[in-house]
PDB file of C-alpha atoms in Angstrom:
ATOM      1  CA  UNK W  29      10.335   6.301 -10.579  1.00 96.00           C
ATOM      2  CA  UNK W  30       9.905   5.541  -6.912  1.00 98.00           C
ATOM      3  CA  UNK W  31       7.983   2.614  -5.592  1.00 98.00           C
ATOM      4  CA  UNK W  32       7.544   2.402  -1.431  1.00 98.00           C
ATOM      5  CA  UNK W  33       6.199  -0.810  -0.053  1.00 98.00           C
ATOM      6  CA  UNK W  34       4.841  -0.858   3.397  1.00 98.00           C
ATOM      7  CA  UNK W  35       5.032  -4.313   5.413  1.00 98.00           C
ATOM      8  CA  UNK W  36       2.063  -4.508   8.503  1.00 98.00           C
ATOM      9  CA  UNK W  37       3.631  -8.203  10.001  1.00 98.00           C
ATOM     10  CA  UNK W  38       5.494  -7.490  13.011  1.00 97.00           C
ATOM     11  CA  UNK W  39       7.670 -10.563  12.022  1.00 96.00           C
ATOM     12  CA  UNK W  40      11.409  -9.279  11.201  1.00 94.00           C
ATOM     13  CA  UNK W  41      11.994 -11.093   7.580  1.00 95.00           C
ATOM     14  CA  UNK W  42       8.252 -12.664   7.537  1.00 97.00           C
ATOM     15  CA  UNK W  43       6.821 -14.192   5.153  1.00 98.00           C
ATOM     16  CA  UNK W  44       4.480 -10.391   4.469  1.00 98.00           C
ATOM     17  CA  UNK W  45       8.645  -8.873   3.843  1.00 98.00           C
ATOM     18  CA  UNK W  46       9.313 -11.931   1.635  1.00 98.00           C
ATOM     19  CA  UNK W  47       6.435 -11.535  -0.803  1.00 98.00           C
ATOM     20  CA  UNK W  48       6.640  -7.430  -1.495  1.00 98.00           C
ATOM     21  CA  UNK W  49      10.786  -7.917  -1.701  1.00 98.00           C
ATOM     22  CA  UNK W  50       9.034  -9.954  -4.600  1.00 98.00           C
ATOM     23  CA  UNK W  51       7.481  -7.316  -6.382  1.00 98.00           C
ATOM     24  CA  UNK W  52       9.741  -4.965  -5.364  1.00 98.00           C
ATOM     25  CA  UNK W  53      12.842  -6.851  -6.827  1.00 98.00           C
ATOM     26  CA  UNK W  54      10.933  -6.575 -10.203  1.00 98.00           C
ATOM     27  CA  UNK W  55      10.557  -3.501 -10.391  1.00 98.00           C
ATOM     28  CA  UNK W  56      14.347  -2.558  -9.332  1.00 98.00           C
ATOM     29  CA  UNK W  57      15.240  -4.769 -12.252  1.00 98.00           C
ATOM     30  CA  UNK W  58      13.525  -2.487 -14.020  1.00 97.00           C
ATOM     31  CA  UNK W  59      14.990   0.649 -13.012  1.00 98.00           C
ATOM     32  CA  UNK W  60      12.689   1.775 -10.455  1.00 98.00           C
ATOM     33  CA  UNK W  61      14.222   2.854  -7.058  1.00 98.00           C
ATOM     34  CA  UNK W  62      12.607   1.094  -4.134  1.00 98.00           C
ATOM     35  CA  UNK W  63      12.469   0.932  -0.374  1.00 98.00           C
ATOM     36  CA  UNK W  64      10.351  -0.562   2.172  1.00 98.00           C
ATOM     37  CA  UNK W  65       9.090   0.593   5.311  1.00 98.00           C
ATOM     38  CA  UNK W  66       7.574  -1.903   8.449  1.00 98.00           C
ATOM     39  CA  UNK W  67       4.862  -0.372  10.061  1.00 98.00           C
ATOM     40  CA  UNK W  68       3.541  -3.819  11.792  1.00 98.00           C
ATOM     41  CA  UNK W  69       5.118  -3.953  15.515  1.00 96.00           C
ATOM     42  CA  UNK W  70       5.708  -0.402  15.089  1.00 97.00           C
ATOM     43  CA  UNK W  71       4.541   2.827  17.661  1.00 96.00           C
ATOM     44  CA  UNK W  72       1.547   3.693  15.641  1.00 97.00           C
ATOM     45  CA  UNK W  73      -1.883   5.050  16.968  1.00 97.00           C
ATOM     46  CA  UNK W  74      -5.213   4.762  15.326  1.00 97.00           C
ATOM     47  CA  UNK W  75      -7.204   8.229  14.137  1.00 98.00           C
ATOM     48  CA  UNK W  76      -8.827   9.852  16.624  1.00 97.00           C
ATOM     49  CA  UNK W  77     -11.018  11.718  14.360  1.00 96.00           C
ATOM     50  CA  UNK W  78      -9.660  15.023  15.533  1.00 97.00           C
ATOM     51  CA  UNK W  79      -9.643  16.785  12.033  1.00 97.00           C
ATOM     52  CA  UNK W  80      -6.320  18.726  13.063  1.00 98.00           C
ATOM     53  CA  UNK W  81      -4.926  17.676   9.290  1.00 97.00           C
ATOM     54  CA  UNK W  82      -7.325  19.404   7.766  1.00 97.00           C
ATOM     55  CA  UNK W  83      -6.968  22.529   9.832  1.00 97.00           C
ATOM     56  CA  UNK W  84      -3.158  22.371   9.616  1.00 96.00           C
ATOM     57  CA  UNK W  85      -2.778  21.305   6.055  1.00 96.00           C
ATOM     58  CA  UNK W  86       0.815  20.683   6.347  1.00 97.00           C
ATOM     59  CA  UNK W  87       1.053  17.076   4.946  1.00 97.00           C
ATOM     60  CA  UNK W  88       1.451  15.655   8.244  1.00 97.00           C
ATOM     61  CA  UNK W  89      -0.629  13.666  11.275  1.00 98.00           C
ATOM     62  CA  UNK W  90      -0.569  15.237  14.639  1.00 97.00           C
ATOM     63  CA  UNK W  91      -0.347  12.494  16.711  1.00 97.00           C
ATOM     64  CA  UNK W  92       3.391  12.226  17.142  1.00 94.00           C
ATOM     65  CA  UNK W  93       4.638   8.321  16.640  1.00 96.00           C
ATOM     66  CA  UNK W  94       6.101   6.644  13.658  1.00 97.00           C
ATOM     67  CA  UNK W  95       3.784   7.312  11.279  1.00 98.00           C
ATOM     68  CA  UNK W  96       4.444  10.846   9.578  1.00 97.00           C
ATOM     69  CA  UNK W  97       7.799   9.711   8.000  1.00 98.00           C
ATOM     70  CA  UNK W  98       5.919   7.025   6.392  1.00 98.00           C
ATOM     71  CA  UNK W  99       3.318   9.439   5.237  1.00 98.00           C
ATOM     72  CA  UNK W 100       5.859  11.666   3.542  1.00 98.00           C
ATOM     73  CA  UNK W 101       7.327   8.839   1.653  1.00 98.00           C
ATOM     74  CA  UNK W 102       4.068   7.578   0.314  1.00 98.00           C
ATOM     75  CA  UNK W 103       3.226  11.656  -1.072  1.00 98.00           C
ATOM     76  CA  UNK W 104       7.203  10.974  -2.534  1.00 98.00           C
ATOM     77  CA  UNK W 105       6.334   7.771  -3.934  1.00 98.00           C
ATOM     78  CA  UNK W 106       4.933   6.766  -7.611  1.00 97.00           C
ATOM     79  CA  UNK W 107       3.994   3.661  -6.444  1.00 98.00           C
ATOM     80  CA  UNK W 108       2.569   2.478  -3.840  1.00 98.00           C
ATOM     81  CA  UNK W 109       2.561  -1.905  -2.112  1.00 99.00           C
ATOM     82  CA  UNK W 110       0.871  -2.076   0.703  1.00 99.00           C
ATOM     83  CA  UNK W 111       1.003  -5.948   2.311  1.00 98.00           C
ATOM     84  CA  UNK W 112      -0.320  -7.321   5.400  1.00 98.00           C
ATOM     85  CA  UNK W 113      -0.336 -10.902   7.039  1.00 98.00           C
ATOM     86  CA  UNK W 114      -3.881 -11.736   7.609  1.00 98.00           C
ATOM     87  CA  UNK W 115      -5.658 -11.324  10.920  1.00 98.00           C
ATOM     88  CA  UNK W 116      -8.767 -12.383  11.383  1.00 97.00           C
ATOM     89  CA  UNK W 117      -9.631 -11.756   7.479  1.00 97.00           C
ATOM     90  CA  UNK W 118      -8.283  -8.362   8.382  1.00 98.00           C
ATOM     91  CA  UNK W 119      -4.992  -6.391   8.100  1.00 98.00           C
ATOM     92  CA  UNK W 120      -3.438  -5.927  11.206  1.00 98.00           C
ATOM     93  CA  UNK W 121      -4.064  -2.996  13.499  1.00 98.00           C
ATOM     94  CA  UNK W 122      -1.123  -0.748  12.116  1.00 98.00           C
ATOM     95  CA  UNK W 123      -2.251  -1.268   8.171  1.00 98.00           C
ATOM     96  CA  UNK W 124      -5.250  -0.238   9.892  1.00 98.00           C
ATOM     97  CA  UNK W 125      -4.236   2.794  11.112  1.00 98.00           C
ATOM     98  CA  UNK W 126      -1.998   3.570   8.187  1.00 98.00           C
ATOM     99  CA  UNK W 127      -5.321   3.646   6.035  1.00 98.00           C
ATOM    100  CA  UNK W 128      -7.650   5.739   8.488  1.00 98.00           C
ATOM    101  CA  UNK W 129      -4.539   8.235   8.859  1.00 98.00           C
ATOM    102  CA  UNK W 130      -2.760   8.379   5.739  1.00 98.00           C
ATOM    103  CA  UNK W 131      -5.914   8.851   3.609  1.00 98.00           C
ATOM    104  CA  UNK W 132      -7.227  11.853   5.807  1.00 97.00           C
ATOM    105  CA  UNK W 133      -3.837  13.264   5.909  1.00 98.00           C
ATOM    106  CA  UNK W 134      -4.215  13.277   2.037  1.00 98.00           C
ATOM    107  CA  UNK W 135      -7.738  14.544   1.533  1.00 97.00           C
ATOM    108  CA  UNK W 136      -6.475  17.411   4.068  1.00 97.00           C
ATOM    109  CA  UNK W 137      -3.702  18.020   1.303  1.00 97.00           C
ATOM    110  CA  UNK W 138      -4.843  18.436  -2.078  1.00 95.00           C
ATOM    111  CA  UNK W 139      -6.074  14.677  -2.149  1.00 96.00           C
ATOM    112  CA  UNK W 140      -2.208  14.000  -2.464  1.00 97.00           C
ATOM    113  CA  UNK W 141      -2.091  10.402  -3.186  1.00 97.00           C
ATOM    114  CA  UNK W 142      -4.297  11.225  -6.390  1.00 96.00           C
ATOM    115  CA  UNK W 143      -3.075   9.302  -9.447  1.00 95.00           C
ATOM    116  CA  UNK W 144      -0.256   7.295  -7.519  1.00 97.00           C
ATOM    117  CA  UNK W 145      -0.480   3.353  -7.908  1.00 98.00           C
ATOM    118  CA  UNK W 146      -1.563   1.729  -5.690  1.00 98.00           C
ATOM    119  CA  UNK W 147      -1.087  -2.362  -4.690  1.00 98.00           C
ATOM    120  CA  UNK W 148      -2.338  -4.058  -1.452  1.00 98.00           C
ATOM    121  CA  UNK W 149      -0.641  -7.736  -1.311  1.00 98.00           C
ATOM    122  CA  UNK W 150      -1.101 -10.700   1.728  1.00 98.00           C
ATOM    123  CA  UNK W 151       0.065 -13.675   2.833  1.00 98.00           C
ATOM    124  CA  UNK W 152      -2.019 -15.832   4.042  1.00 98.00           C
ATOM    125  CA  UNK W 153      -2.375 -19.050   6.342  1.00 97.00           C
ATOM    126  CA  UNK W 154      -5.446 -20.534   4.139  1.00 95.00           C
ATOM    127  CA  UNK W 155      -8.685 -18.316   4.141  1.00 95.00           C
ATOM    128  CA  UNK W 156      -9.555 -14.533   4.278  1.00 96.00           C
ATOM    129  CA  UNK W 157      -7.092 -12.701   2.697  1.00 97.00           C
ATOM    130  CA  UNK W 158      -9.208 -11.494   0.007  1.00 97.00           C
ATOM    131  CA  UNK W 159     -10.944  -9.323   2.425  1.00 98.00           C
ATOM    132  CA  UNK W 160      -7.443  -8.055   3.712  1.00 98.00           C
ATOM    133  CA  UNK W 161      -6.653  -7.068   0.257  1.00 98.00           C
ATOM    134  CA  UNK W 162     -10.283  -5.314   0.139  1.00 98.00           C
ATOM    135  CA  UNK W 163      -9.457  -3.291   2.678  1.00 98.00           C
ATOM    136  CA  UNK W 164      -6.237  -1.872   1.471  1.00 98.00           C
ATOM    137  CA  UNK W 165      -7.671  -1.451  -1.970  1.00 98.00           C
ATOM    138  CA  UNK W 166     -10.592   0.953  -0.212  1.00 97.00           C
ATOM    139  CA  UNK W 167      -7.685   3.307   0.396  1.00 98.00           C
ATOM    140  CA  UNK W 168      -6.500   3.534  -2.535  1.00 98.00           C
ATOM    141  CA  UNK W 169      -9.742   3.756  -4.487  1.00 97.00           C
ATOM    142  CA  UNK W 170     -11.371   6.709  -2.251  1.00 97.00           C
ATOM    143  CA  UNK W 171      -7.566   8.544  -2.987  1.00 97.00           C
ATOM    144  CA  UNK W 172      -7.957   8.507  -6.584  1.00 96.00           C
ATOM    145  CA  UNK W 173      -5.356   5.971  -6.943  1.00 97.00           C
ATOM    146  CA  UNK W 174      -4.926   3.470  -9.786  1.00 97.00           C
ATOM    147  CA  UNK W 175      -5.212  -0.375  -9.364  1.00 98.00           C
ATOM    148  CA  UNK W 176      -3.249  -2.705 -11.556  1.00 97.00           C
ATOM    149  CA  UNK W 177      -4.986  -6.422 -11.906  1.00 94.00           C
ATOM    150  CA  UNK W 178      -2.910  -9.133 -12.146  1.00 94.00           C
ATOM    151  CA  UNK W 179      -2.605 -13.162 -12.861  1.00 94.00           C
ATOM    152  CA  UNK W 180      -4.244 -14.047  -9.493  1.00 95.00           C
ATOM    153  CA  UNK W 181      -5.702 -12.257  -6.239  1.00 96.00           C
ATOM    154  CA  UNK W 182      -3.094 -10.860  -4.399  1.00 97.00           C
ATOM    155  CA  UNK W 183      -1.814 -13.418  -1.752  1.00 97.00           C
ATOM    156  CA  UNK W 184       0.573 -15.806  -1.193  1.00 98.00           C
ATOM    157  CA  UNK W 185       0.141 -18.953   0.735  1.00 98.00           C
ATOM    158  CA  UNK W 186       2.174 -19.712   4.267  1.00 97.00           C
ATOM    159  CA  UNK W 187       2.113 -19.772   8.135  1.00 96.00           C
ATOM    160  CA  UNK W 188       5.633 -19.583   9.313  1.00 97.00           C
ATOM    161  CA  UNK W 189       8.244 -17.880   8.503  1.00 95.00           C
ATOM    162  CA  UNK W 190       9.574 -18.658   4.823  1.00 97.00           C
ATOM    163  CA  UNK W 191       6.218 -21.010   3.641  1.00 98.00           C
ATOM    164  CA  UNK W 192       5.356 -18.757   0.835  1.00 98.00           C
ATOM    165  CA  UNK W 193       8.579 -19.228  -0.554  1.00 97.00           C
ATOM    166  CA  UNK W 194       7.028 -22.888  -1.858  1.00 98.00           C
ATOM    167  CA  UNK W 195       4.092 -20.858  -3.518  1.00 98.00           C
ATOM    168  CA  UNK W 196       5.178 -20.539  -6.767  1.00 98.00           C
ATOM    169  CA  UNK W 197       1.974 -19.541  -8.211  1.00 97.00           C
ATOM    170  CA  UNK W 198       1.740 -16.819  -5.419  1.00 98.00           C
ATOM    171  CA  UNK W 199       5.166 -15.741  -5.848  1.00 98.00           C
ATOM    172  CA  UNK W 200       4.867 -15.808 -10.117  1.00 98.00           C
ATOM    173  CA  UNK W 201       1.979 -13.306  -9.337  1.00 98.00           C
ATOM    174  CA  UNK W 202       3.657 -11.315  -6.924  1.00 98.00           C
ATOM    175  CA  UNK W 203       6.229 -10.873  -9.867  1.00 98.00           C
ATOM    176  CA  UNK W 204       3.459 -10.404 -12.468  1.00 98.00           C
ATOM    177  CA  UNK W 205       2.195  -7.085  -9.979  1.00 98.00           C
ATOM    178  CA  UNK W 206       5.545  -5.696 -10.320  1.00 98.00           C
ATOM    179  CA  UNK W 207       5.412  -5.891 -14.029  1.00 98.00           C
ATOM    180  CA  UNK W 208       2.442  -4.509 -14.294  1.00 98.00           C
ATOM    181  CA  UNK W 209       3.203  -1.402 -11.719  1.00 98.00           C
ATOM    182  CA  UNK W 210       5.680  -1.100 -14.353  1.00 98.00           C
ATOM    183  CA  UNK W 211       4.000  -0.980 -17.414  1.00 97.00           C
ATOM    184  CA  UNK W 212       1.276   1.410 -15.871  1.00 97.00           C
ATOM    185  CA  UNK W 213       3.505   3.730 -14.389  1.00 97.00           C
ATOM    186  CA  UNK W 214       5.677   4.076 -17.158  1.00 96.00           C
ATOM    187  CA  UNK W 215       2.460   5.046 -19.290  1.00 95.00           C
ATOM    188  CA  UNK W 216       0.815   7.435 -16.731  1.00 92.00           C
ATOM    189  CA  UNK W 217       3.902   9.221 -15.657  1.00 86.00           C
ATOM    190  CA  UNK W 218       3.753  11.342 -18.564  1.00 85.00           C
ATOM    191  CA  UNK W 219       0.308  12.439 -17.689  1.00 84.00           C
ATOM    192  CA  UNK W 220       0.526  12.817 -14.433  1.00 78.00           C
ATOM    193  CA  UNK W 221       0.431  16.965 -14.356  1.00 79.00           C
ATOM    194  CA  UNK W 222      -2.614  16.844 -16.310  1.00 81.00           C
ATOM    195  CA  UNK W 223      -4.741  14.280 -13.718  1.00 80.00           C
ATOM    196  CA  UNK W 224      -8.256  15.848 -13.263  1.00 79.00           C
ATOM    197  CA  UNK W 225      -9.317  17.113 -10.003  1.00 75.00           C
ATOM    198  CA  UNK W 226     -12.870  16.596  -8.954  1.00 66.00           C
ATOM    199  CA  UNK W 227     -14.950  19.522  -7.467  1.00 58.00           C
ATOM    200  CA  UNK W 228     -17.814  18.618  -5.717  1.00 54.00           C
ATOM    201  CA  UNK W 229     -21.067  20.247  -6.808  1.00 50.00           C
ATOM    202  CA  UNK W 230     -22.783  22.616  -4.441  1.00 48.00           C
ATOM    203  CA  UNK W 231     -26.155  21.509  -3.178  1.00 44.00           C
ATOM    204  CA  UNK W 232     -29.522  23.585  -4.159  1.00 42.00           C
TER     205      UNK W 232
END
């Protein structure tokens, strides 16, 4: 199995890389093969709402910048850990964009994130990141994606660069989420072919 984390902090080695290495070192000691893409500092637009996935249907965005390999690698992945430093009790501007572009890029597709797991993760100087977390976890709950809980809420505690690494409880749950992606993929992979798909009714 496959798990892809993607890092929104435009800090090289930040404390946002730190804290999904963490969950992503579990599950490699499991036997999962992982990688991790930075989107945060990257050349990445927001949607512009100009419904060209949908007419194209090719699994891609047509604004051309760094996002469409990322895309691809999420529809690859069986597992999905988003994470994003918090700004202003937000993600940053390129999680942003990630969410509003990915998730139409799926529904365009065969809603092709459907039944993938999906983790949002964020390090945090002291308040908001709860609401960063929120707004990952919208993407992956309007996909049809599956949400593992774990010990805690999803962040870590620190400002500069390495401070999370003295969280222990932060880091213990960033572990626990690993596990648990684990354990849940390892019982839905199985059933994956078999995932309903949702028609919508017709009005009248």
């Amino acid at each position: 199995m496959y798990a892809l984390a993607i890092c929104g902090s435009p800090r090289k080695n930040g404390n946002t890389s730190i804290i999904l290495n963490t969950v992503l070192e579990t599950l490699k000691a499991k036997g999962w093969e992982t990688e991790m893409e930075t989107v945060g500092g990257q050349n990445i637009r927001g949607c512009t709402a100009c419904g060209a996935c949908f007419k194209k249907a090719d699994g891609t965005c047509i604004i051309d910048d760094d996002l469409n390999p990322v895309i691809a690698k999420m529809f690859k992945a069986d597992a999905i850990i988003i994470g994003s430093p918090t700004y202003f009790a937000d993600v940053t501007a390129e999680i942003k964009a990630l969410i509003d572009r990915a998730g139409f890029v799926a529904m365009a597709n065969g809603n092709a994130l459907k039944g993938k797991i999906g983790a949002g993760v964020s390090a945090v100087r002291r308040g908001g990141s709860i609401h960063t977390v929120d707004t990952i976890n919208h993407l992956f709950m309007i996909s049809r994606m599956i949400i593992p809980g774990s010990t805690y809420w999803n962040m870590v505690y620190g400002l500069h660069k390495g401070d999370v690494e003295k969280d222990k409880e932060g880091l213990a749950n960033m572990r626990h989420i690993g596990e648990a992606i684990d354990w849940l993929g390892r019982a839905i992979k199985p059933h994956m072919e078999s995932y309903p798909d949702i028609t919508t009714e017709k009005e009248g």
